[in-house]
Amino acid sequence: MGEVTLKKALVTGITGQDGSYLTEFLLGKGYEVHGIIRRSSNFNTQRLEHIYIDPHNSGARMKLHYGDLTDASVLRKWIDSICPDEVYNLGAQSHVGVSFENPDYTADVVATGALRLLEAVRTHIMTTGRHIKYYQAGSSEMYGATPPPQDENTVFHPRSPYAVSKVAAHWYTVNYREAYGLFACNGILFNHESPRRGENFVTRKITRAVGRIKIGLQKKLFLGNLKASRDWGFAGDYVEAMWLMLQQENPDDYVVATEDSHTVEEFLEEAFGYVNLNWKDHVEIDPRYFRPAEVDNLRGSAAKAKKALGWTPKVSFKQLVAMMVESDLERAKREKVLADNGYIDSHQQP
């Protein structure tokens, strides 16, 4: 019998929250997964450590390659050498607040980076005649000031350099689909969290603080706008929707959301309440965390994804918060042991 050819996926942003969950999912489906990572003097692959197998082993189906969305030549090089069946563009400067501080870089990576990758896919297809399916990671931040519920036909009104850049990436994807016939999909994903969420995102910032406060490593948590309302789901659920989009007969754009929204204050109540603490005893408002333009309320309508993809979220808001608090509580306990024995400075906040 001949050797079975595995489907190949190329993932930008593989070291991020979504990249790690998507890689797990694709490996479970029997894919060979290639990830593009940026060179760093510090290891930035912690979210992949539990699934990493040394490439010298014959069973390794996840492979990492150095590259960057700001470098068109390296994107084309890896697409030509890997010959992926599917490309998932998850790479981004993905922090809304930071995008106000670094707008040029955010636009270069998020907007023009998507264009570079689309062009690399297009020219590869044109040269080789191969078929590649492309997924663009959109964001509910694109809706910005437009009131909820938001679906695929809702007008975009972005309120940050990050959101504006994502809108550009969205329309580049639509343009390449319409102009060149690319199988290119936009997934407009509403906020999705997990224990792997970056620690400077508000949900993870809260659950990290809950663990540290409960264990005695921290006393205060400083936050900005507590009235902002978001549609929060579990990242592990959402990566399945990404894959499902590329398994359809025709490319299209889909909103992925729980259709349920909660304020930051409600997240605080749920997280602190889980460990029998009152958030009002520990949270202080710091004006530096307010943004030049706020997004008040995001709540998605995922009817199209449910009907066309058969996708529904599995993890509820309460389950999500509990999962994140449990994980950060265990982390805080390990930190406490190290701090008590002088191995680390606990970096105690006021």
mmCIF file of C-alpha atoms in Angstrom:
data_model
loop_
_atom_site.group_PDB
_atom_site.id
_atom_site.type_symbol
_atom_site.label_atom_id
_atom_site.label_comp_id
_atom_site.label_asym_id
_atom_site.label_seq_id
_atom_site.Cartn_x
_atom_site.Cartn_y
_atom_site.Cartn_z
ATOM 1 C CA MET A 1 0.000 0.000 0.000
ATOM 2 C CA GLY A 2 1.159 3.550 -0.731
ATOM 3 C CA GLU A 3 1.998 6.025 1.978
ATOM 4 C CA VAL A 4 -0.964 8.046 3.244
ATOM 5 C CA THR A 5 -0.576 11.756 2.474
ATOM 6 C CA LEU A 6 -1.514 13.946 5.417
ATOM 7 C CA LYS A 7 -3.362 17.209 4.899
ATOM 8 C CA LYS A 8 -1.074 20.124 5.647
ATOM 9 C CA ALA A 9 -2.024 23.337 7.420
ATOM 10 C CA LEU A 10 0.080 26.483 7.737
ATOM 11 C CA VAL A 11 -0.728 28.601 10.797
ATOM 12 C CA THR A 12 0.500 32.120 11.508
ATOM 13 C CA GLY A 13 0.202 33.101 15.166
ATOM 14 C CA ILE A 14 0.682 29.444 16.162
ATOM 15 C CA THR A 15 2.269 30.431 19.493
ATOM 16 C CA GLY A 16 -0.816 32.406 20.562
ATOM 17 C CA GLN A 17 -3.911 31.254 22.417
ATOM 18 C CA ASP A 18 -5.912 30.428 19.276
ATOM 19 C CA GLY A 19 -2.905 28.999 17.448
ATOM 20 C CA SER A 20 -2.249 26.461 20.180
ATOM 21 C CA TYR A 21 -5.878 25.303 20.387
ATOM 22 C CA LEU A 22 -6.169 25.142 16.588
ATOM 23 C CA THR A 23 -2.960 23.104 16.376
ATOM 24 C CA GLU A 24 -4.289 20.619 18.930
ATOM 25 C CA PHE A 25 -7.536 20.377 16.983
ATOM 26 C CA LEU A 26 -5.821 19.867 13.595
ATOM 27 C CA LEU A 27 -3.388 17.283 14.978
ATOM 28 C CA GLY A 28 -6.431 15.446 16.327
ATOM 29 C CA LYS A 29 -7.863 15.481 12.789
ATOM 30 C CA GLY A 30 -4.681 13.894 11.434
ATOM 31 C CA TYR A 31 -3.116 17.018 9.900
ATOM 32 C CA GLU A 32 0.537 17.908 9.606
ATOM 33 C CA VAL A 33 0.716 21.417 11.096
ATOM 34 C CA HIS A 34 3.335 23.999 10.183
ATOM 35 C CA GLY A 35 3.599 27.174 12.221
ATOM 36 C CA ILE A 36 5.344 30.451 11.508
ATOM 37 C CA ILE A 37 7.040 31.914 14.572
ATOM 38 C CA ARG A 38 8.990 35.108 15.105
ATOM 39 C CA ARG A 39 12.550 34.881 16.303
ATOM 40 C CA SER A 40 12.916 35.988 19.933
ATOM 41 C CA SER A 41 15.769 35.936 22.438
ATOM 42 C CA ASN A 42 13.247 34.439 24.888
ATOM 43 C CA PHE A 43 11.315 31.256 24.264
ATOM 44 C CA ASN A 44 7.823 32.145 23.013
ATOM 45 C CA THR A 45 6.453 28.643 22.463
ATOM 46 C CA GLN A 46 5.152 27.890 25.974
ATOM 47 C CA ARG A 47 1.587 27.263 24.765
ATOM 48 C CA LEU A 48 2.866 24.517 22.445
ATOM 49 C CA GLU A 49 5.213 22.707 24.830
ATOM 50 C CA HIS A 50 2.688 19.979 25.719
ATOM 51 C CA ILE A 51 2.261 18.977 22.049
ATOM 52 C CA TYR A 52 5.791 19.637 20.796
ATOM 53 C CA ILE A 53 7.754 16.657 19.462
ATOM 54 C CA ASP A 54 11.365 17.104 18.366
ATOM 55 C CA PRO A 55 11.414 17.223 14.532
ATOM 56 C CA HIS A 56 14.134 14.538 14.531
ATOM 57 C CA ASN A 57 11.440 12.070 15.608
ATOM 58 C CA SER A 58 9.582 10.482 12.717
ATOM 59 C CA GLY A 59 6.229 10.975 14.485
ATOM 60 C CA ALA A 60 6.498 14.767 14.645
ATOM 61 C CA ARG A 61 3.510 16.303 12.842
ATOM 62 C CA MET A 62 3.956 19.859 14.129
ATOM 63 C CA LYS A 63 6.814 21.830 12.646
ATOM 64 C CA LEU A 64 7.855 25.417 13.363
ATOM 65 C CA HIS A 65 9.499 27.831 10.932
ATOM 66 C CA TYR A 66 10.922 31.317 11.447
ATOM 67 C CA GLY A 67 9.057 34.055 9.628
ATOM 68 C CA ASP A 68 7.033 37.226 10.059
ATOM 69 C CA LEU A 69 3.905 38.795 8.585
ATOM 70 C CA THR A 70 5.993 41.895 7.854
ATOM 71 C CA ASP A 71 8.224 39.882 5.455
ATOM 72 C CA ALA A 72 6.511 39.015 2.149
ATOM 73 C CA SER A 73 9.443 36.995 0.799
ATOM 74 C CA VAL A 74 9.555 34.585 3.727
ATOM 75 C CA LEU A 75 5.785 34.029 3.571
ATOM 76 C CA ARG A 76 6.027 33.056 -0.085
ATOM 77 C CA LYS A 77 9.066 30.865 0.646
ATOM 78 C CA TRP A 78 7.268 28.805 3.275
ATOM 79 C CA ILE A 79 4.080 28.453 1.236
ATOM 80 C CA ASP A 80 6.130 27.237 -1.740
ATOM 81 C CA SER A 81 8.184 24.774 0.313
ATOM 82 C CA ILE A 82 5.421 23.455 2.607
ATOM 83 C CA CYS A 83 2.640 23.376 -0.027
ATOM 84 C CA PRO A 84 -0.179 23.626 2.525
ATOM 85 C CA ASP A 85 -3.774 22.633 1.829
ATOM 86 C CA GLU A 86 -5.083 25.189 4.319
ATOM 87 C CA VAL A 87 -3.679 28.484 5.601
ATOM 88 C CA TYR A 88 -4.919 30.018 8.853
ATOM 89 C CA ASN A 89 -3.904 33.635 9.393
ATOM 90 C CA LEU A 90 -4.129 34.081 13.169
ATOM 91 C CA GLY A 91 -0.979 36.203 13.566
ATOM 92 C CA ALA A 92 -1.474 39.769 14.788
ATOM 93 C CA GLN A 93 -0.545 42.501 17.211
ATOM 94 C CA SER A 94 -3.799 41.587 18.885
ATOM 95 C CA HIS A 95 -4.087 43.929 21.860
ATOM 96 C CA VAL A 96 -6.560 46.775 21.333
ATOM 97 C CA GLY A 97 -4.991 49.053 23.949
ATOM 98 C CA VAL A 98 -1.460 48.520 22.634
ATOM 99 C CA SER A 99 -2.645 49.385 19.111
ATOM 100 C CA PHE A 100 -3.158 52.993 20.257
ATOM 101 C CA GLU A 101 0.468 53.008 21.445
ATOM 102 C CA ASN A 102 1.876 51.288 18.336
ATOM 103 C CA PRO A 103 -0.515 52.102 15.472
ATOM 104 C CA ASP A 104 1.996 51.863 12.593
ATOM 105 C CA TYR A 105 3.247 48.434 13.634
ATOM 106 C CA THR A 106 -0.307 47.193 14.255
ATOM 107 C CA ALA A 107 -1.402 48.237 10.752
ATOM 108 C CA ASP A 108 1.702 46.714 9.162
ATOM 109 C CA VAL A 109 1.176 43.304 10.791
ATOM 110 C CA VAL A 110 -2.617 43.074 10.981
ATOM 111 C CA ALA A 111 -3.716 44.791 7.745
ATOM 112 C CA THR A 112 -0.770 44.686 5.347
ATOM 113 C CA GLY A 113 0.407 41.381 6.839
ATOM 114 C CA ALA A 114 -2.872 39.762 5.757
ATOM 115 C CA LEU A 115 -2.441 41.257 2.279
ATOM 116 C CA ARG A 116 1.109 39.862 2.035
ATOM 117 C CA LEU A 117 -0.109 36.404 2.980
ATOM 118 C CA LEU A 118 -3.056 36.517 0.577
ATOM 119 C CA GLU A 119 -0.740 37.578 -2.232
ATOM 120 C CA ALA A 120 1.696 34.770 -1.380
ATOM 121 C CA VAL A 121 -1.184 32.273 -1.524
ATOM 122 C CA ARG A 122 -2.502 33.740 -4.789
ATOM 123 C CA THR A 123 0.859 33.688 -6.594
ATOM 124 C CA HIS A 124 1.587 30.161 -5.344
ATOM 125 C CA ILE A 125 -1.763 28.946 -6.704
ATOM 126 C CA MET A 126 -1.208 30.769 -9.990
ATOM 127 C CA THR A 127 2.296 29.264 -10.383
ATOM 128 C CA THR A 128 1.561 25.697 -9.290
ATOM 129 C CA GLY A 129 -2.136 25.200 -10.062
ATOM 130 C CA ARG A 130 -2.600 23.812 -6.531
ATOM 131 C CA HIS A 131 -5.637 24.517 -4.356
ATOM 132 C CA ILE A 132 -5.283 26.302 -1.019
ATOM 133 C CA LYS A 133 -8.055 27.312 1.363
ATOM 134 C CA TYR A 134 -7.438 30.475 3.392
ATOM 135 C CA TYR A 135 -8.862 31.539 6.758
ATOM 136 C CA GLN A 136 -8.639 35.144 7.963
ATOM 137 C CA ALA A 137 -9.095 35.777 11.682
ATOM 138 C CA GLY A 138 -11.536 38.657 11.930
ATOM 139 C CA SER A 139 -12.647 40.309 15.147
ATOM 140 C CA SER A 140 -15.832 41.622 16.730
ATOM 141 C CA GLU A 141 -13.831 44.808 17.416
ATOM 142 C CA MET A 142 -14.507 45.653 13.748
ATOM 143 C CA TYR A 143 -18.100 46.499 14.736
ATOM 144 C CA GLY A 144 -16.924 48.938 17.394
ATOM 145 C CA ALA A 145 -19.584 51.599 17.910
ATOM 146 C CA THR A 146 -22.338 49.770 15.981
ATOM 147 C CA PRO A 147 -24.967 48.594 18.518
ATOM 148 C CA PRO A 148 -25.645 44.867 19.094
ATOM 149 C CA PRO A 149 -26.612 42.307 18.077
ATOM 150 C CA GLN A 150 -23.971 42.185 15.329
ATOM 151 C CA ASP A 151 -24.050 39.692 12.442
ATOM 152 C CA GLU A 152 -22.413 39.272 9.020
ATOM 153 C CA ASN A 153 -24.449 42.151 7.541
ATOM 154 C CA THR A 154 -23.844 44.645 10.344
ATOM 155 C CA VAL A 155 -21.932 47.796 9.387
ATOM 156 C CA PHE A 156 -18.367 48.056 10.698
ATOM 157 C CA HIS A 157 -17.460 51.100 12.802
ATOM 158 C CA PRO A 158 -13.980 50.324 14.202
ATOM 159 C CA ARG A 159 -12.784 52.310 17.237
ATOM 160 C CA SER A 160 -9.052 51.475 17.465
ATOM 161 C CA PRO A 161 -6.046 51.075 15.139
ATOM 162 C CA TYR A 162 -6.316 47.315 15.746
ATOM 163 C CA ALA A 163 -9.977 47.252 14.701
ATOM 164 C CA VAL A 164 -9.384 49.448 11.640
ATOM 165 C CA SER A 165 -6.557 47.095 10.601
ATOM 166 C CA LYS A 166 -8.805 44.061 11.016
ATOM 167 C CA VAL A 167 -11.452 45.737 8.828
ATOM 168 C CA ALA A 168 -8.808 46.229 6.116
ATOM 169 C CA ALA A 169 -7.746 42.577 6.410
ATOM 170 C CA HIS A 170 -11.401 41.526 6.160
ATOM 171 C CA TRP A 171 -11.932 43.449 2.918
ATOM 172 C CA TYR A 172 -8.597 42.296 1.457
ATOM 173 C CA THR A 173 -9.859 38.747 1.997
ATOM 174 C CA VAL A 174 -13.215 39.477 0.362
ATOM 175 C CA ASN A 175 -11.424 41.206 -2.524
ATOM 176 C CA TYR A 176 -9.105 38.256 -3.196
ATOM 177 C CA ARG A 177 -12.087 35.901 -3.076
ATOM 178 C CA GLU A 178 -14.045 37.995 -5.572
ATOM 179 C CA ALA A 179 -11.175 39.081 -7.825
ATOM 180 C CA TYR A 180 -9.164 35.853 -8.009
ATOM 181 C CA GLY A 181 -11.610 33.140 -6.956
ATOM 182 C CA LEU A 182 -9.624 32.244 -3.824
ATOM 183 C CA PHE A 183 -11.320 29.975 -1.330
ATOM 184 C CA ALA A 184 -10.948 32.611 1.381
ATOM 185 C CA CYS A 185 -13.114 32.932 4.496
ATOM 186 C CA ASN A 186 -13.422 35.567 7.200
ATOM 187 C CA GLY A 187 -14.240 34.315 10.672
ATOM 188 C CA ILE A 188 -15.618 37.246 12.682
ATOM 189 C CA LEU A 189 -14.921 35.872 16.135
ATOM 190 C CA PHE A 190 -16.277 37.564 19.219
ATOM 191 C CA ASN A 191 -14.151 37.603 22.375
ATOM 192 C CA HIS A 192 -12.834 34.170 23.211
ATOM 193 C CA GLU A 193 -10.824 33.367 26.311
ATOM 194 C CA SER A 194 -9.093 30.475 28.055
ATOM 195 C CA PRO A 195 -6.399 29.708 30.637
ATOM 196 C CA ARG A 196 -3.945 30.373 27.771
ATOM 197 C CA ARG A 197 -5.133 33.949 27.216
ATOM 198 C CA GLY A 198 -2.368 36.571 27.403
ATOM 199 C CA GLU A 199 -2.024 38.069 30.861
ATOM 200 C CA ASN A 200 -2.546 41.656 29.705
ATOM 201 C CA PHE A 201 -6.059 40.898 28.425
ATOM 202 C CA VAL A 202 -8.691 41.908 30.972
ATOM 203 C CA THR A 203 -10.209 38.458 31.547
ATOM 204 C CA ARG A 204 -6.866 36.782 32.240
ATOM 205 C CA LYS A 205 -5.649 39.817 34.179
ATOM 206 C CA ILE A 206 -8.648 39.312 36.460
ATOM 207 C CA THR A 207 -8.285 35.555 36.934
ATOM 208 C CA ARG A 208 -4.506 35.836 37.518
ATOM 209 C CA ALA A 209 -5.220 38.437 40.201
ATOM 210 C CA VAL A 210 -7.951 36.289 41.782
ATOM 211 C CA GLY A 211 -5.493 33.398 42.181
ATOM 212 C CA ARG A 212 -2.721 35.597 43.577
ATOM 213 C CA ILE A 213 -5.031 37.516 45.938
ATOM 214 C CA LYS A 214 -6.584 34.306 47.278
ATOM 215 C CA ILE A 215 -3.130 32.819 47.947
ATOM 216 C CA GLY A 216 -1.743 36.051 49.445
ATOM 217 C CA LEU A 217 0.679 37.149 46.729
ATOM 218 C CA GLN A 218 -1.273 40.273 45.750
ATOM 219 C CA LYS A 219 -3.786 42.667 47.315
ATOM 220 C CA LYS A 220 -5.008 45.024 44.591
ATOM 221 C CA LEU A 221 -6.108 44.795 40.964
ATOM 222 C CA PHE A 222 -6.099 47.922 38.798
ATOM 223 C CA LEU A 223 -8.573 48.093 35.910
ATOM 224 C CA GLY A 224 -10.204 50.622 33.557
ATOM 225 C CA ASN A 225 -13.750 50.574 32.154
ATOM 226 C CA LEU A 226 -15.871 48.081 34.109
ATOM 227 C CA LYS A 227 -19.046 48.841 32.137
ATOM 228 C CA ALA A 228 -17.765 47.485 28.803
ATOM 229 C CA SER A 229 -19.897 44.510 27.762
ATOM 230 C CA ARG A 230 -18.536 41.595 25.740
ATOM 231 C CA ASP A 231 -19.702 38.297 24.246
ATOM 232 C CA TRP A 232 -17.179 35.930 25.870
ATOM 233 C CA GLY A 233 -16.704 32.334 24.710
ATOM 234 C CA PHE A 234 -14.091 29.592 25.044
ATOM 235 C CA ALA A 235 -11.232 29.680 22.518
ATOM 236 C CA GLY A 236 -11.138 25.880 22.323
ATOM 237 C CA ASP A 237 -14.725 25.902 20.982
ATOM 238 C CA TYR A 238 -14.036 28.662 18.472
ATOM 239 C CA VAL A 239 -11.130 27.007 16.628
ATOM 240 C CA GLU A 240 -13.489 24.243 15.481
ATOM 241 C CA ALA A 241 -15.558 26.901 13.711
ATOM 242 C CA MET A 242 -12.430 28.108 11.870
ATOM 243 C CA TRP A 243 -11.809 24.605 10.528
ATOM 244 C CA LEU A 244 -15.478 24.065 9.640
ATOM 245 C CA MET A 245 -15.475 27.183 7.450
ATOM 246 C CA LEU A 246 -12.748 25.684 5.271
ATOM 247 C CA GLN A 247 -14.616 22.362 4.923
ATOM 248 C CA GLN A 248 -17.630 23.934 3.191
ATOM 249 C CA GLU A 249 -18.298 23.713 -0.546
ATOM 250 C CA ASN A 250 -18.049 27.485 -1.005
ATOM 251 C CA PRO A 251 -16.116 30.191 0.873
ATOM 252 C CA ASP A 252 -18.058 32.675 2.982
ATOM 253 C CA ASP A 253 -17.851 34.900 6.069
ATOM 254 C CA TYR A 254 -19.246 33.863 9.455
ATOM 255 C CA VAL A 255 -19.820 35.411 12.867
ATOM 256 C CA VAL A 256 -18.775 33.109 15.724
ATOM 257 C CA ALA A 257 -20.250 34.051 19.109
ATOM 258 C CA THR A 258 -22.154 32.765 22.155
ATOM 259 C CA GLU A 259 -24.953 35.359 21.649
ATOM 260 C CA ASP A 260 -24.691 36.187 25.366
ATOM 261 C CA SER A 261 -22.881 39.249 26.756
ATOM 262 C CA HIS A 262 -21.549 40.264 30.176
ATOM 263 C CA THR A 263 -19.869 43.377 31.549
ATOM 264 C CA VAL A 264 -16.347 43.422 32.982
ATOM 265 C CA GLU A 265 -18.042 43.993 36.349
ATOM 266 C CA GLU A 266 -20.046 40.773 35.922
ATOM 267 C CA PHE A 267 -16.821 38.933 35.056
ATOM 268 C CA LEU A 268 -15.288 40.301 38.282
ATOM 269 C CA GLU A 269 -18.297 39.161 40.331
ATOM 270 C CA GLU A 270 -18.150 35.671 38.854
ATOM 271 C CA ALA A 271 -14.363 35.289 39.184
ATOM 272 C CA PHE A 272 -13.938 36.682 42.716
ATOM 273 C CA GLY A 273 -17.152 35.005 43.850
ATOM 274 C CA TYR A 274 -15.800 31.630 42.721
ATOM 275 C CA VAL A 275 -13.198 31.817 45.523
ATOM 276 C CA ASN A 276 -15.571 33.556 47.994
ATOM 277 C CA LEU A 277 -14.032 37.001 47.689
ATOM 278 C CA ASN A 278 -15.710 40.377 47.087
ATOM 279 C CA TRP A 279 -14.134 42.116 44.118
ATOM 280 C CA LYS A 280 -14.954 45.558 45.526
ATOM 281 C CA ASP A 281 -12.429 44.946 48.323
ATOM 282 C CA HIS A 282 -9.584 44.555 45.826
ATOM 283 C CA VAL A 283 -10.293 46.415 42.568
ATOM 284 C CA GLU A 284 -9.257 50.024 41.954
ATOM 285 C CA ILE A 285 -9.879 52.093 38.823
ATOM 286 C CA ASP A 286 -6.780 53.447 37.056
ATOM 287 C CA PRO A 287 -7.470 56.099 34.387
ATOM 288 C CA ARG A 288 -4.487 54.933 32.309
ATOM 289 C CA TYR A 289 -6.498 51.830 31.310
ATOM 290 C CA PHE A 290 -9.255 53.860 29.674
ATOM 291 C CA ARG A 291 -8.869 54.021 25.894
ATOM 292 C CA PRO A 292 -9.115 57.084 23.617
ATOM 293 C CA ALA A 293 -12.230 55.542 22.061
ATOM 294 C CA GLU A 294 -14.183 52.906 23.977
ATOM 295 C CA VAL A 295 -16.293 50.065 22.584
ATOM 296 C CA ASP A 296 -19.332 49.754 24.827
ATOM 297 C CA ASN A 297 -21.217 46.632 23.817
ATOM 298 C CA LEU A 298 -20.433 43.641 21.608
ATOM 299 C CA ARG A 299 -22.869 40.723 21.304
ATOM 300 C CA GLY A 300 -22.863 38.502 18.247
ATOM 301 C CA SER A 301 -25.599 36.784 16.291
ATOM 302 C CA ALA A 302 -24.194 33.421 15.162
ATOM 303 C CA ALA A 303 -27.320 32.059 13.460
ATOM 304 C CA LYS A 304 -25.520 31.629 10.124
ATOM 305 C CA ALA A 305 -22.648 29.614 11.655
ATOM 306 C CA LYS A 306 -25.106 27.439 13.558
ATOM 307 C CA LYS A 307 -27.166 26.706 10.457
ATOM 308 C CA ALA A 308 -24.455 26.431 7.782
ATOM 309 C CA LEU A 309 -21.605 24.951 9.839
ATOM 310 C CA GLY A 310 -23.596 23.114 12.500
ATOM 311 C CA TRP A 311 -21.441 24.895 15.095
ATOM 312 C CA THR A 312 -22.542 25.735 18.626
ATOM 313 C CA PRO A 313 -20.451 26.793 21.651
ATOM 314 C CA LYS A 314 -20.084 24.122 24.330
ATOM 315 C CA VAL A 315 -18.598 26.057 27.262
ATOM 316 C CA SER A 316 -20.866 28.523 29.120
ATOM 317 C CA PHE A 317 -19.770 31.855 30.627
ATOM 318 C CA LYS A 318 -19.795 30.404 34.160
ATOM 319 C CA GLN A 319 -17.807 27.352 33.050
ATOM 320 C CA LEU A 320 -15.292 29.562 31.246
ATOM 321 C CA VAL A 321 -14.660 31.772 34.276
ATOM 322 C CA ALA A 322 -14.387 28.722 36.554
ATOM 323 C CA MET A 323 -11.896 27.068 34.182
ATOM 324 C CA MET A 324 -9.706 30.183 34.098
ATOM 325 C CA VAL A 325 -9.839 30.809 37.876
ATOM 326 C CA GLU A 326 -9.018 27.151 38.653
ATOM 327 C CA SER A 327 -6.000 27.279 36.343
ATOM 328 C CA ASP A 328 -4.693 30.553 37.786
ATOM 329 C CA LEU A 329 -5.333 29.403 41.353
ATOM 330 C CA GLU A 330 -3.093 26.376 40.746
ATOM 331 C CA ARG A 331 -0.470 28.641 39.187
ATOM 332 C CA ALA A 332 -0.579 30.978 42.187
ATOM 333 C CA LYS A 333 -0.108 28.041 44.566
ATOM 334 C CA ARG A 334 3.049 27.019 42.687
ATOM 335 C CA GLU A 335 4.286 30.630 42.749
ATOM 336 C CA LYS A 336 3.677 30.783 46.515
ATOM 337 C CA VAL A 337 5.839 27.705 47.127
ATOM 338 C CA LEU A 338 8.674 29.199 45.067
ATOM 339 C CA ALA A 339 8.319 32.619 46.711
ATOM 340 C CA ASP A 340 8.229 31.182 50.244
ATOM 341 C CA ASN A 341 11.461 29.306 49.572
ATOM 342 C CA GLY A 342 13.243 32.278 48.056
ATOM 343 C CA TYR A 343 13.357 30.972 44.486
ATOM 344 C CA ILE A 344 11.364 33.871 43.015
ATOM 345 C CA ASP A 345 10.381 37.382 44.009
ATOM 346 C CA SER A 346 6.603 37.390 44.320
ATOM 347 C CA HIS A 347 6.424 40.887 42.728
ATOM 348 C CA GLN A 348 3.709 41.751 45.238
ATOM 349 C CA GLN A 349 1.531 44.636 44.131
ATOM 350 C CA PRO A 350 0.234 47.310 46.530
#
